Amino acid sequence: MASISLDGIGKSFGRTRVLKRISLDIRDGEFLTLVGPSGCGKSTLLRIIAGLELQDEGSVRIGDRAVDGLPPKARDVAMVFQSYALYPHMTVERNMAVPLVMRRLGALQRMPLVGRLAPGTERMRASIAADVRKVALALGIEPLLARKPGQLSGGQRQRVAVGRAMVRQPAVFLMDEPLSNLDAKLRVSMRAEIKELHAKLGVTFVYVTHDQAEAMTLSDRVDLMIDGELVQIAPPQVLYNDPDHVNVAAFVGSPSINLVQATALSEWLASAVRWAGDAGNLDGVTIGFRPERLSICNEGTAGSIAGRIRLVEHLGADRYVHIDIARTERPLIVRTHPHDGPDLAPGATIALQAEPKDMLVFDAAGRRLRKRPCDATEILIARSSA
Amino acid sequence: MTIVPYRRSVGHNAAISAIGRRRTRDRQTAVMLAGPGILLLFILFILPAIAVFAIAATDWQLGAKSFSFVGLRNFELLWQDADFWHSMINTLAFVSVCVPVTVGLGLIVALLIEAESGFRAFYRAVHFLPFMATMAAAAIAWESLLHPTIGLLNQILRSFGVQDTNWLRDENTVLPVLGAIFVWKNLGYAMLLFLAGLKTIPSDLYDAAEVDGADGPLSRLATVTLPLLGPIAMFALVVVALRAFEVFDIIKVLTQGGPGKASEMLLYTLYVESFEYLRTGYGAAVSVVFLLIVIGLTLLQVFVLDKRVHYQ
Amino acid sequence: MARHLLLLSSAALLLGPLVWMVSLSLKPPGEIFRASFSLLPEQWYAAENYMRALTVAPLPRFLSNGVIVCLTILLCQILICAPIAYALAKLQFRGRDAIFALVLVGLLLPHQVLALPLFVLCWKLGILDSYAALVLPFIVSPFGIFLFRQFFKSTSDDLMHAARLDGYSELGIVFQIMLPLARPAVIAFSILSITSHWNDLFWPLIAIRTEELMPPALGVITFRNEEAGSDYGPLMAGAAIILAPLLIAFLAAQRWFVEGLMLGSTK
């Protein structure tokens, strides 16, 4: 088991800076997810931890030793790849045995034919086979041991890849989008299995994905990366409710957050909400509303803003209502229960309400404004005072 | 607070030198992997190629202790050498007749084989068999076939009342006979290229042609098959031409360039000058000419191949 | 019907010389020199002709020379070409493009042109007229490097990364991961290499004098020039013995041969 500490990791490919001095501490036994849009540098960072890629600057520590000079095999990490990277010409059993064979047998013992004659080879091979079988049983892939990867389904290959990582009992598990080649249903069930695996093994997991649902459900902490920079590291709930940056707010959550230019809401903010800041200084300020934090009320309700229903989507448990309001290009999406509120039909005029504490305010650079101008004590909703 | 930046910078320096060491190790690995190959490539290909040009500029004779540089003298000799021109003209005549015949017949056979589904594999194997034959041994078989008295060819012609011909000793027949042997060997190769080409024609093109009114086998051939085989035909012409320029075995075994010099061709001249007459410098000059021809053709092939990729 | 007629007659023309060779190898001298034509002998003389061919000349020796030389060449080619191809395909180092350009230049050079300097090289090394002289010029193949590089390039980097994490050395990755994955390329290249060196006459003619060291192509013409002369039965039997192995191998593994030789044409 080991903690991981990254200190000022920088990496460029040609002229593009893929990683801009990333510093990050991952606790022993933690499940940390690196999430972000494709090309944000998350996979590169993972490969630098594994030693498959060399950083241009900065240092990686695993446990209590700096590993910058160590080749991948000496770092005590195992990795599961998006493509699974199983050796297609070997059986599942041999695939899983490789990391053990490479570690436990000497060069002579590994030789075909000759190796059999070397002392201790037979015993070693038997113990490797036993270890492989144990892991295969745990993962439910024992019946597949004699097959080759080409004869397996996507989900089975995924398990074999996890098994190959497990057999050598590494201090750190690195996973590079391990579920993204599976179909949606399988992805959900494998997600749960990985979570269980982490709980069972108790070692450090670093997990890369572009899928925020995986990030939110699996992790102790999520590290959102955009354009080679760490934007925010926090537990999933904090990331969702209390984002530091407009990009975090926009990336996390489905359907995604409604972002509206504050200028489009200036009248509403002035009349319905007591806007604490300088009302003339709304340029560039963006206000975000989570879809479930908006509520629909009848037109003319005090402290509301008028809108017109464009579209209603029924999803069974939920209903997404797309509402056009004045001076915005895209409709706002409101998530409601199917039986809540007035009858909703496209074309109907209704109104929207929101609690000031549910408004996430971001400045022109996208940074979250927590104190000014949207502080709960300074802003009172007109409805409550009226 | 003062210690932190200090420790950091130490950590970073250590990291940078550790990374540097790994970079060096990776470079050493690359050298270890590629080194033997690069070295041998130099010794066995690049340096000999340079040496040929260098030797061509000397009057060196194999085994001689000394030599002197003569510049382009060997090429001047070549230019004035009637025997060389004879060999050159033989080669060009051989190439310009045999190559189109080989490719043309290969195309016809390929089209016939693909026309219907019966016995495809059998016909393909039989037509390709001569290409697999060890030419030196096959030439011996041909020699017996062409033998003036016991040869099958004369036996057959005799039954039609035609007079015996000594095919390999008659300067009027020797080149055509060698050409026929070349066609015999390489026809299957051209056929195979076309068979591969035919497989790449999408079948919906035939359906489209049929809808457009080209429904007979000949009109299908004219509207779809032949135009689409165009690039492959170009490719086949170049590849077979390369093989024709490199004809050597049958001359060595069957005619030794004779009678007279009636069947001498470029590669045989190269061999004789370099290794039998030991006129090394002169032989190297012939090698240079041969090399330029082959490189020209190969570059043409690369060009044609590129074109073919663009068509698709 | 017309198709079968045409194809059968062209097939007959192509097989004619080989059939004639076999036919002669079955006949006694008397029948060979008879003016009339017949495919099958009246008196079977096959055993005598083939025995004579085998005793008069070391034909099995020629064939085993061919096997030894071709396999040694192939083994060296794979051992040398695979690592450099891997380096060119998967590793990053300065000068990589220049080295690849060198390989392409090597690809352009016809071997006959290099024969003269290579002869001098073998002479200086004192290995003329030995197996070494037959093998040395061919132990690195630019085409092999080129072909393997293409195949290695098409394998996913993940696989190489997984192998490194699992503890393979780079050489281990080349021979235990990359080469098995490139099996179609290896087989195709092997066939191309073996057929071209088995059939080669040009270089052995220059490099070899001793009969015991001759590969098949050179051996068979020496056999004709020296021992058999106009003894056509044994001569044809000898030619048939030399021709047989490759033709049989081709018929047995047609698909691989066709693929290998087609790959070679894009050289």
JSON list of C-alpha atoms in Angstrom, two decimals, chain B residues 93-95 97-99 101-102 105 142 146 168 173-187 244 247 250-251 254 263 265:
[
{"chain": "B", "resi": 93, "resn": "ALA", "atom": "CA", "xyz": [14.00, -5.34, -76.96]},
{"chain": "B", "resi": 94, "resn": "PHE", "atom": "CA", "xyz": [13.47, -8.23, -74.54]},
{"chain": "B", "resi": 95, "resn": "VAL", "atom": "CA", "xyz": [11.78, -5.99, -71.98]},
{"chain": "B", "resi": 97, "resn": "VAL", "atom": "CA", "xyz": [8.20, -7.32, -75.96]},
{"chain": "B", "resi": 98, "resn": "CYS", "atom": "CA", "xyz": [8.09, -9.71, -73.02]},
{"chain": "B", "resi": 99, "resn": "VAL", "atom": "CA", "xyz": [6.65, -7.38, -70.43]},
{"chain": "B", "resi": 101, "resn": "VAL", "atom": "CA", "xyz": [2.94, -9.99, -73.40]},
{"chain": "B", "resi": 102, "resn": "THR", "atom": "CA", "xyz": [3.37, -11.34, -69.86]},
{"chain": "B", "resi": 105, "resn": "LEU", "atom": "CA", "xyz": [-1.67, -12.83, -70.89]},
{"chain": "B", "resi": 142, "resn": "TRP", "atom": "CA", "xyz": [13.45, -26.33, -71.24]},
{"chain": "B", "resi": 146, "resn": "LEU", "atom": "CA", "xyz": [14.12, -27.31, -77.23]},
{"chain": "B", "resi": 168, "resn": "LEU", "atom": "CA", "xyz": [19.14, -22.00, -78.70]},
{"chain": "B", "resi": 173, "resn": "THR", "atom": "CA", "xyz": [15.45, -17.67, -82.55]},
{"chain": "B", "resi": 174, "resn": "VAL", "atom": "CA", "xyz": [17.44, -17.47, -79.35]},
{"chain": "B", "resi": 175, "resn": "LEU", "atom": "CA", "xyz": [15.96, -14.21, -78.01]},
{"chain": "B", "resi": 176, "resn": "PRO", "atom": "CA", "xyz": [12.33, -15.08, -78.79]},
{"chain": "B", "resi": 177, "resn": "VAL", "atom": "CA", "xyz": [12.86, -18.47, -77.11]},
{"chain": "B", "resi": 178, "resn": "LEU", "atom": "CA", "xyz": [14.30, -16.85, -73.99]},
{"chain": "B", "resi": 179, "resn": "GLY", "atom": "CA", "xyz": [11.39, -14.43, -74.08]},
{"chain": "B", "resi": 180, "resn": "ALA", "atom": "CA", "xyz": [8.96, -17.32, -74.20]},
{"chain": "B", "resi": 181, "resn": "ILE", "atom": "CA", "xyz": [10.61, -18.88, -71.17]},
{"chain": "B", "resi": 182, "resn": "PHE", "atom": "CA", "xyz": [10.36, -15.55, -69.35]},
{"chain": "B", "resi": 183, "resn": "VAL", "atom": "CA", "xyz": [6.65, -15.33, -70.17]},
{"chain": "B", "resi": 184, "resn": "TRP", "atom": "CA", "xyz": [6.23, -18.95, -69.08]},
{"chain": "B", "resi": 185, "resn": "LYS", "atom": "CA", "xyz": [7.71, -18.19, -65.69]},
{"chain": "B", "resi": 186, "resn": "ASN", "atom": "CA", "xyz": [6.18, -14.78, -64.96]},
{"chain": "B", "resi": 187, "resn": "LEU", "atom": "CA", "xyz": [2.70, -15.03, -66.43]},
{"chain": "B", "resi": 244, "resn": "ALA", "atom": "CA", "xyz": [12.83, -8.70, -67.06]},
{"chain": "B", "resi": 247, "resn": "VAL", "atom": "CA", "xyz": [17.00, -11.90, -66.33]},
{"chain": "B", "resi": 250, "resn": "ILE", "atom": "CA", "xyz": [18.25, -18.71, -68.20]},
{"chain": "B", "resi": 251, "resn": "ILE", "atom": "CA", "xyz": [21.06, -16.99, -70.13]},
{"chain": "B", "resi": 254, "resn": "LEU", "atom": "CA", "xyz": [21.02, -22.10, -71.66]},
{"chain": "B", "resi": 263, "resn": "SER", "atom": "CA", "xyz": [21.48, -13.35, -76.26]},
{"chain": "B", "resi": 265, "resn": "MET", "atom": "CA", "xyz": [21.71, -8.95, -71.71]}
]
